[in-house]
Coordinates of C-alpha atoms in Angstrom, one line a residue:
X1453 CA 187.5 -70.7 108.7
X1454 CA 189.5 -72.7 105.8
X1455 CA 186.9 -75.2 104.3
X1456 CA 187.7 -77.8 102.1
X1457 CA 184.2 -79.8 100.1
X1458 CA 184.4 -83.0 98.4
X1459 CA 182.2 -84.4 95.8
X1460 CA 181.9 -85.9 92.5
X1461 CA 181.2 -83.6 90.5
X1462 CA 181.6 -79.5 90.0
X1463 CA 180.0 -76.7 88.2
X1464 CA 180.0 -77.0 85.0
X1465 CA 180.2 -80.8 85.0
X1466 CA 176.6 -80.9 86.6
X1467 CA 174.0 -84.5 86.9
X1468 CA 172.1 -84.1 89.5
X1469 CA 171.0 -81.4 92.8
X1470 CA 174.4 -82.5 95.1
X1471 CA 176.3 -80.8 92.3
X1472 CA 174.3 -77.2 92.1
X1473 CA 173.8 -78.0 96.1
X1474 CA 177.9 -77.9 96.5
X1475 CA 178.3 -75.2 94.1
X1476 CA 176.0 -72.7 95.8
X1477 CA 176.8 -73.5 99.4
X1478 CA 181.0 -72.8 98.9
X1479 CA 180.5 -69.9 97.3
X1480 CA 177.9 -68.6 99.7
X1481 CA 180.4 -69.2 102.5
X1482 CA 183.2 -67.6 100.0
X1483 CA 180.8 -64.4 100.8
X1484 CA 180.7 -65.0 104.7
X1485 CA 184.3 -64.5 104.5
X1486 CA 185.7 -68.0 104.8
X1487 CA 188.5 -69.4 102.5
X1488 CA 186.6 -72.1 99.9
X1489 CA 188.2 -75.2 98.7
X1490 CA 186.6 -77.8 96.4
X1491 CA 188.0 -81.5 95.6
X1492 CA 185.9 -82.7 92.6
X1493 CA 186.8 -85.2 89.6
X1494 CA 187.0 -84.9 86.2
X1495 CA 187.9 -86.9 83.4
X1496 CA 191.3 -85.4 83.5
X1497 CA 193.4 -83.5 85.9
X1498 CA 193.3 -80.1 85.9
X1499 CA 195.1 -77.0 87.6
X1500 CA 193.1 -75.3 90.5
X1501 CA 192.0 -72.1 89.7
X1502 CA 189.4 -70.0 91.7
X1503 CA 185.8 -69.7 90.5
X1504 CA 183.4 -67.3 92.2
X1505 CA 185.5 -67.0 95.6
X1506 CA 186.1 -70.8 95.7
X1507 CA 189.8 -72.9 95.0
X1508 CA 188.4 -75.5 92.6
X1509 CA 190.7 -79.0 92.4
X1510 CA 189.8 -80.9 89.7
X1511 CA 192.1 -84.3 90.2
X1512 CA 191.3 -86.4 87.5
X1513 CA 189.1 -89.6 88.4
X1514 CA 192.4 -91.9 88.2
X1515 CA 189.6 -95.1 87.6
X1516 CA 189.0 -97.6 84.7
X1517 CA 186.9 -95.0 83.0
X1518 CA 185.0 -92.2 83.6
X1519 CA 181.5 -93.1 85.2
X1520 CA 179.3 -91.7 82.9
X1521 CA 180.9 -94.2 80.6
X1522 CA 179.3 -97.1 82.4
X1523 CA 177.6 -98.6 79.8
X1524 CA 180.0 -98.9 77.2
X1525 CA 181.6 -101.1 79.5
X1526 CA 181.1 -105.3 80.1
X1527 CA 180.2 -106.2 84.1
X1528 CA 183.2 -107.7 84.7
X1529 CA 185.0 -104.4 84.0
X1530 CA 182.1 -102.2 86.0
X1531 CA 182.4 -104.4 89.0
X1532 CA 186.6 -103.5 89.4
X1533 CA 185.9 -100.2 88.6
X1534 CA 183.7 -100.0 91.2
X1535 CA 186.1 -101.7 93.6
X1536 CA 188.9 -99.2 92.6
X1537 CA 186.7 -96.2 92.7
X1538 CA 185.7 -96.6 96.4
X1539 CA 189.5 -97.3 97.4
X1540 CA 192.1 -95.9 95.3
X1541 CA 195.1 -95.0 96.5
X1542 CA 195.8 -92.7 93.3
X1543 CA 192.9 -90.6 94.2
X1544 CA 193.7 -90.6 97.9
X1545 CA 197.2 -89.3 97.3
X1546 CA 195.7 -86.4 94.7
X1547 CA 193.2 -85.6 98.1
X1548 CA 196.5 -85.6 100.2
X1549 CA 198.3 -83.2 98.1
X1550 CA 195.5 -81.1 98.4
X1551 CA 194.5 -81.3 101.9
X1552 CA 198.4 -80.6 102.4
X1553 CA 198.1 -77.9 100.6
X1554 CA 195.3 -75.9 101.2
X1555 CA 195.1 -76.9 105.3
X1556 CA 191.4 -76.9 105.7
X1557 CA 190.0 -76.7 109.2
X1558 CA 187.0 -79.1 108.2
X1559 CA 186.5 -81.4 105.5
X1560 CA 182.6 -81.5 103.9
X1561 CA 182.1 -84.5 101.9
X1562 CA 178.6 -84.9 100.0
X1563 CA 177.9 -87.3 97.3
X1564 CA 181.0 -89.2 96.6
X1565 CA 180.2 -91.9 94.0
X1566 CA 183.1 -93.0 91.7
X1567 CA 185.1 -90.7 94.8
X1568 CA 187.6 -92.8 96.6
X1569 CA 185.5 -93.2 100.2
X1570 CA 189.3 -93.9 101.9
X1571 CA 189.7 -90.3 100.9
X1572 CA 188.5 -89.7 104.1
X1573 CA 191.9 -90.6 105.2
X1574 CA 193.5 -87.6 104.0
X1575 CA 191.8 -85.4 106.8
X1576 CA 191.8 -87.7 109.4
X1577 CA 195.3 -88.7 109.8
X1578 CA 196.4 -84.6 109.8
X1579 CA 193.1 -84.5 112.9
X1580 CA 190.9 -82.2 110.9
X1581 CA 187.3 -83.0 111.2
X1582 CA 185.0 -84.3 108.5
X1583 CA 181.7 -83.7 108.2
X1584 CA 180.1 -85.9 105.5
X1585 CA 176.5 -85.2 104.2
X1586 CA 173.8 -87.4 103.1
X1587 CA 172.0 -86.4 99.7
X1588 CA 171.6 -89.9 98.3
X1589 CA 172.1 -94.0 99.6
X1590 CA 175.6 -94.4 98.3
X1591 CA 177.5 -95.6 101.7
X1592 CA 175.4 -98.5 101.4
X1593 CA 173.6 -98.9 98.0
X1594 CA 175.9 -99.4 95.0
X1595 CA 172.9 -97.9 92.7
X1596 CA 172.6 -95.1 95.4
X1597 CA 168.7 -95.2 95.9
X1598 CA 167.6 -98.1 98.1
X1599 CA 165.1 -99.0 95.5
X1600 CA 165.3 -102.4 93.7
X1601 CA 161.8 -104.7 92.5
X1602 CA 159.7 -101.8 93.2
X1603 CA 160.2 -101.2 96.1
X1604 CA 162.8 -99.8 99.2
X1605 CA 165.3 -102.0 100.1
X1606 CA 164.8 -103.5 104.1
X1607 CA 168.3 -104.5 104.6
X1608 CA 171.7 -104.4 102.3
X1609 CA 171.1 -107.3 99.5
X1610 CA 174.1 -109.5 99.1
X1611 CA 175.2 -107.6 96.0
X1612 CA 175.6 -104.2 97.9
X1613 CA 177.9 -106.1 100.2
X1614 CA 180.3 -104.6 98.5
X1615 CA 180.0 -101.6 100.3
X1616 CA 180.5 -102.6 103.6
X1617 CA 183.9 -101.3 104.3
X1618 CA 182.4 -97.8 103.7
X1619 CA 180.3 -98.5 107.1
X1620 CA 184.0 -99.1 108.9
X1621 CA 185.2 -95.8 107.3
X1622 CA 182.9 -93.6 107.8
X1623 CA 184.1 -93.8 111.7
X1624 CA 186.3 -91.5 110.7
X1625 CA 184.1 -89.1 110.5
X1626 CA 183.3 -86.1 112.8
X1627 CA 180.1 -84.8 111.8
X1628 CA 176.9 -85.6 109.6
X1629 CA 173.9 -83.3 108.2
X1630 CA 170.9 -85.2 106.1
X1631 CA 168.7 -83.4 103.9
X1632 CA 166.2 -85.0 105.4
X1633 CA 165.6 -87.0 108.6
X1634 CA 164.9 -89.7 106.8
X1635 CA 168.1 -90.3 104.7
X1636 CA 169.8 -89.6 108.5
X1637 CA 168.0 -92.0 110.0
X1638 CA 168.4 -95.0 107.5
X1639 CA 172.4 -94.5 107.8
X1640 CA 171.7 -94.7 111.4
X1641 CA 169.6 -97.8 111.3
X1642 CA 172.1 -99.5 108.9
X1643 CA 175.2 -98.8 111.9
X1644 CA 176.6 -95.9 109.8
X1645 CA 177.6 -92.5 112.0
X1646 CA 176.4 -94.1 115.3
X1647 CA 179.9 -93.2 116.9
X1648 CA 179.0 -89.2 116.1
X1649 CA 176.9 -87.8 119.4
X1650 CA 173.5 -86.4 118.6
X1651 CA 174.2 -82.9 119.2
X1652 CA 176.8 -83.5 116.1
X1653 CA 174.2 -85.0 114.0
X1654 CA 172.0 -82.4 111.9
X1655 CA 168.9 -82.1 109.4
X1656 CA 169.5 -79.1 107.1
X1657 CA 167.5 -78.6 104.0
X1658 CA 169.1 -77.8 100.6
X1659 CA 168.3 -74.8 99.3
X1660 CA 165.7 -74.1 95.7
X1661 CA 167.7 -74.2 92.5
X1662 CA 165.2 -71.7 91.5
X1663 CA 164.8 -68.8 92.4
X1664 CA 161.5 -67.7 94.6
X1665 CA 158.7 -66.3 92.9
X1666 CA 155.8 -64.9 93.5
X1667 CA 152.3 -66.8 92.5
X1668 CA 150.9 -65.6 89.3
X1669 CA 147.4 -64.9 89.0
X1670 CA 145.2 -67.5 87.4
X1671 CA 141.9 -66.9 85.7
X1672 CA 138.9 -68.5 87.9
X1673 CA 137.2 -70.1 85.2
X1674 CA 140.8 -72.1 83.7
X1675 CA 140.7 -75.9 84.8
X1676 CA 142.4 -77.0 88.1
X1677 CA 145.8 -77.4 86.6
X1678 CA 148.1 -80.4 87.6
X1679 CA 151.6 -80.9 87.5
X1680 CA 154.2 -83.6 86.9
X1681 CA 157.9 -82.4 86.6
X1682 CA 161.7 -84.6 86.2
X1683 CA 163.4 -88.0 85.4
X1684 CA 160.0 -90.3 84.6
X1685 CA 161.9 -94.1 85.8
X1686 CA 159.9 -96.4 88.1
X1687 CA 161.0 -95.2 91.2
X1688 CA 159.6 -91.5 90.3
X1689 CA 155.6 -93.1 90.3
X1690 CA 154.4 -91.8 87.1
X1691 CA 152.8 -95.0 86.2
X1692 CA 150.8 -93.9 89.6
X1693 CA 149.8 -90.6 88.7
X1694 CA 148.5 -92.2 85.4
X1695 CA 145.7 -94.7 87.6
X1696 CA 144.9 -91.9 89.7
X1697 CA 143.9 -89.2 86.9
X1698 CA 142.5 -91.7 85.1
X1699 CA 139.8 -92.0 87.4
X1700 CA 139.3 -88.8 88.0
X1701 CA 135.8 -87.0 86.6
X1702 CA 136.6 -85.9 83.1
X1703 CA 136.3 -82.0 83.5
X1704 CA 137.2 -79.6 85.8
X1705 CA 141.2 -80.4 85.3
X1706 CA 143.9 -80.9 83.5
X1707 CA 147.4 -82.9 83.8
X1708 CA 150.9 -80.9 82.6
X1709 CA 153.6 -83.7 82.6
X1710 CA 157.3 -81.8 81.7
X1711 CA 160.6 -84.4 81.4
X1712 CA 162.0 -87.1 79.7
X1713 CA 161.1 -90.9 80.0
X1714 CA 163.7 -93.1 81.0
X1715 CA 164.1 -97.1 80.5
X1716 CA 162.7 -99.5 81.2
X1717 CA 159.9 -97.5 80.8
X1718 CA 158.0 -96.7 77.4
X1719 CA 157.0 -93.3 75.9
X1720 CA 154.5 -94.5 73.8
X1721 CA 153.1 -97.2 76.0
X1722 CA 152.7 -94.3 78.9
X1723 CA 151.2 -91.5 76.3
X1724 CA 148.9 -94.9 75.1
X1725 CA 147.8 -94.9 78.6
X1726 CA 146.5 -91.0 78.9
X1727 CA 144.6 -91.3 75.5
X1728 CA 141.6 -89.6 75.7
X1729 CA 142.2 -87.8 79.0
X1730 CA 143.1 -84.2 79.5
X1731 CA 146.8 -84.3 79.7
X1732 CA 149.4 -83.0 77.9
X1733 CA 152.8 -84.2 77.4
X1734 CA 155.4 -81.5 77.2
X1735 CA 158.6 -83.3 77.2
X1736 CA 161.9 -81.2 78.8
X1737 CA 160.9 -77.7 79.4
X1738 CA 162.6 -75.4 82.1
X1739 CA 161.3 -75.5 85.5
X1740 CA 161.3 -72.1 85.4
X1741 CA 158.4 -71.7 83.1
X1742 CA 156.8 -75.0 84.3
X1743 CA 155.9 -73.8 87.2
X1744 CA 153.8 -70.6 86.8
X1745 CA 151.3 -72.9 84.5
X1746 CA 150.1 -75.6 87.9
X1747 CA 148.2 -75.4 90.6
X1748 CA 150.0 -78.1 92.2
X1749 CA 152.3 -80.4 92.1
X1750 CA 152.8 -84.3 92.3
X1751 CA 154.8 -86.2 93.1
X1752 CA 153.8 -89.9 93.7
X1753 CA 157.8 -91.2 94.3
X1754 CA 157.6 -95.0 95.2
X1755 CA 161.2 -94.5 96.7
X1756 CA 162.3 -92.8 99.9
X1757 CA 163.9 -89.9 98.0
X1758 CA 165.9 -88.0 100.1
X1759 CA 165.4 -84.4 99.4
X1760 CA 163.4 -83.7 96.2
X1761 CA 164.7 -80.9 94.6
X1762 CA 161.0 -80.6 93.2
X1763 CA 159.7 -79.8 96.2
X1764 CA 161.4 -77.4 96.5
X1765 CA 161.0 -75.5 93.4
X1766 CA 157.5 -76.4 93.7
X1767 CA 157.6 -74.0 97.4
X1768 CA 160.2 -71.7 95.8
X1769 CA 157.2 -71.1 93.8
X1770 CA 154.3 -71.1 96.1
X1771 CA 153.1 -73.8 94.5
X1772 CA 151.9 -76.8 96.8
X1773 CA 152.4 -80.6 96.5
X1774 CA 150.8 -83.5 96.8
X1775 CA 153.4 -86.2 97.7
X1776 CA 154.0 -89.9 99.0
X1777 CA 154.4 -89.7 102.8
X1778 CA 158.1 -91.1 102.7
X1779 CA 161.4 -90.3 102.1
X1780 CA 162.0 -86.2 102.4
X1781 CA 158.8 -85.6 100.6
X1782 CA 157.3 -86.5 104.3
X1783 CA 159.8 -84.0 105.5
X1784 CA 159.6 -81.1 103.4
X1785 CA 155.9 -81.5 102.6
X1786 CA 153.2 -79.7 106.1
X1787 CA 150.6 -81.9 105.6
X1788 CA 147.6 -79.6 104.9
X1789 CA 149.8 -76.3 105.3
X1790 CA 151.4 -76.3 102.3
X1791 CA 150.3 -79.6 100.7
X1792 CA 149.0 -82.9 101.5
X1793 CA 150.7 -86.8 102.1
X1794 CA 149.1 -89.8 101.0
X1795 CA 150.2 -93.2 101.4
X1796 CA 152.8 -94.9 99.2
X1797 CA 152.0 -96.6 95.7
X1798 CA 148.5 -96.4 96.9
X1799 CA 146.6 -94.8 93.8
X1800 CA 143.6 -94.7 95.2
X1801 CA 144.6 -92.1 97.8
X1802 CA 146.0 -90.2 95.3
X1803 CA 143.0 -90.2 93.1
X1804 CA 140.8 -88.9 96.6
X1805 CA 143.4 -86.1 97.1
X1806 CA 143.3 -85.0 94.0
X1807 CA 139.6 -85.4 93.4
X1808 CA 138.7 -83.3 96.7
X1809 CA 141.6 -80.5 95.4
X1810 CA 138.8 -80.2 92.0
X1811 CA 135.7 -80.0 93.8
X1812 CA 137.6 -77.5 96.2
X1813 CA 138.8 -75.7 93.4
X1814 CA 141.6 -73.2 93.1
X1815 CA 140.5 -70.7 95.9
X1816 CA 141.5 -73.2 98.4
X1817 CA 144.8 -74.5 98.0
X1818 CA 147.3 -73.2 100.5
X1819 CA 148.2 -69.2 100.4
X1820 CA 151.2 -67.9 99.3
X1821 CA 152.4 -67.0 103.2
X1822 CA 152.1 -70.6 104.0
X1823 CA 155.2 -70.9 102.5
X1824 CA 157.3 -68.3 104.0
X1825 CA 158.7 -70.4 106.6
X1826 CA 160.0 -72.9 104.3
X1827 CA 161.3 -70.0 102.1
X1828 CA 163.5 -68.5 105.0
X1829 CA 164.8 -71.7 106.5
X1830 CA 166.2 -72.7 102.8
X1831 CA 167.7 -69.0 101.5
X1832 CA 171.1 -70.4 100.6
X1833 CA 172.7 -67.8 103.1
X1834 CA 170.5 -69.4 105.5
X1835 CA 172.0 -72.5 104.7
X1836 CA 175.6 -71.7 104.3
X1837 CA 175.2 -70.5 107.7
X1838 CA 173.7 -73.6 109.2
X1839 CA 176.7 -75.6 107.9
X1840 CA 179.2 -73.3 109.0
X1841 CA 177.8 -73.4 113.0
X1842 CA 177.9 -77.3 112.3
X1843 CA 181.9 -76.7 111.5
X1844 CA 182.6 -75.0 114.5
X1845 CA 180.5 -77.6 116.6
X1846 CA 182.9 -80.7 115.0
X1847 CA 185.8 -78.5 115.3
X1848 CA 185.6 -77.5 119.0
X1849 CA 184.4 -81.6 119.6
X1850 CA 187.6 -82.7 117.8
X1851 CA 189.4 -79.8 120.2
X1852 CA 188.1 -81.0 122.9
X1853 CA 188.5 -85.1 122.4
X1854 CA 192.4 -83.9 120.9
X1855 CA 192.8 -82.4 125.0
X1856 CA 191.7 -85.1 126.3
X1857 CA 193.7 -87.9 124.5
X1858 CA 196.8 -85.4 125.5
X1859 CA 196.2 -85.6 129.5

């Protein structure tokens, strides 16, 4: 099978999990034996030249400026790069070339901010099927995450109208797989895929960036350790995490909190706010080595975050978590198998989770083997696999519809 990705970014041009996500799933299937394309931007073209099995594109971004530039820039000039980077016909020619080109069977699209959406186009008037998936709220959130005054958004505000045309595009699609059943289900609630059939509509998890490990041994008598990993920004609940431990009885535990703090948020103000309790700030620090030093993990998001890649390096770990019930986190997280919910921005329920974890203690927090099913569904052959028998279900369908339009 010929398969050609799309998304924003490539290896080594990396900013968030969609990026590593793409990377490792083409050149998994590069080792099933299928032919690997990728269709990424850059800040300037490039020539294609295969990486690891897969035929990287690299067209150039053909915008105002590159994204990541975004804040040099005044609103005026944002907004119309915005408008040109969801429909521009510069872009959707470069895709063209390529699709002409390399004559995929399938097109897989994933996150595709600052990616011309119309390049959709490029497969469907040549009849090969597209399979977009869902890692993030960009169809119908210009900021991607749903999340604005605290909270999720109910409906598309009037400044996200912008991206209503995406809705009427993404007809054109065969196929779509969510990372969670969540992030499927608000595209369907908002009219987005609701021509694709169920049996063409999947869940499939991504896969750890990290790899699995076994649990290291812990001395009994070391506090119940805590942990708090990535991007601290409203949405993430760190301010929750703060009320919750702060109540908690002073021994018996301890608080590890590894990343950077983002705006609007304060460093200072949120160390201020841990003074005299037993936590330690360790700023960035590989997840690797984060890891082995918790118990468990939190994570108190506040937004419906689609597939937390800490989840699953938490699990890749063997390490449980104690998550919001939203989002993915209500997907990936068994409630009491290999971690626990509690309800949303509600520190109190936190602070009673994590309260009853103490006075539990160590020796009864989930075993290693309740994690084997999570580790077998998300190997990234596994995966790759999954995706691929979602192809041939799109590519027979379009077979199938193509007959029928000929009689």
């Amino acid at each position: 099978m010929r398969i050609l990705h799309l998304n924003v970014l490539y290896s080594p041009l990396e900013r968030g999990g969609a990026e590593r996500f793409v990377a490792t799933l083409a050149q998994e299937q590069a080792k099933l034996g299928h032919d690997v394309g990728v269709v990424t931007l850059t800040p300037k073209p490039e020539s294609p030249r295969e990486e690891n099995g897969v035929l990287v594109h690299r067209i150039g971004h053909a915008n105002l400026f590159w994204f990541e530039d975004w804040p040099k820039h005044a609103a005026p000039v944002r907004y119309a790069n915005k408008l040109l980077a969801n429909w521009n016909p510069v872009i959707l020619s470069r895709v063209r070339k390529v699709v002409e080109s390399f004559q995929p069977d399938v097109v897989n699209s994933h996150c595709m901010i600052a990616f011309a959406f119309d390049s959709w186009k490029a497969a469907a008037e040549r009849n090969i099927p597209i399979v977009h998936a869902l890692h993030e709220f960009n169809l119908f959130c210009r900021n991607t995450n749903a999340f604005r005054n605290g909270r999720m958004c109910e409906g598309v505000c009037l400044a996200c109208r912008i991206t209503s045309p995406k809705r009427w595009l993404s007809r054109l699609t065969s196929g779509v797989v969510g990372v969670s059943r969540d992030v499927l289900q608000r595209h369907l609630d908002r009219g987005y895929f609701s021509h694709i059939p169920p049996e063409r509509r999947s869940v499939i998890w991504s896969m750890p960036p990290i790899p699995i490990r076994e649990r290291p041994p812990r001395s009994p008598d070391a506090p119940l350790t805590i942990g708090f990993i990535g991007r601290m920004v409203p949405e993430k609940g760190i301010e929750l995490l703060i009320e919750a431990v702060a109540g908690l009885p002073p021994q018996g535990w301890q608080l590890l909190i590894a990343g950077k703090v983002y705006p609007p948020l304060d460093p200072a103000a949120l160390r201020a706010r841990t003074a005299g309790l037993p936590v330690e700030w360790l700023g960035v620090v590989p997840a690797a080595d984060f890891y082995p030093q918790i118990d468990f993990l939190v994570v108190p998001a506040v937004w419906a975050d689609p597939g937390p890649l800490v989840v699953h390096e938490a699990f890749a770990n063997a390490v449980p978590v104690v998550g919001s019930r939203m989002g993915g986190i209500a997907d990936l997280v068994d409630d009491g198998a290999t971690g626990w919910h509690f309800e949303p921005g509600n520190a109190v329920a936190l602070r009673e989770i994590l309260a009853e974890r103490i006075r539990e203690g160590r020796a009864k927090l989930p075993k290693e083997a309740a994690f084997a099913q999570f580790r077998a569904e998300t190997t990234p052959k596994h995966v790759a696999e999954r995706y691929v028998d979602v192809y041939r279900t799109v590519i027979e369908g379009s077979s199938s519809q193509r007959s029928l339009d000929v009689k």
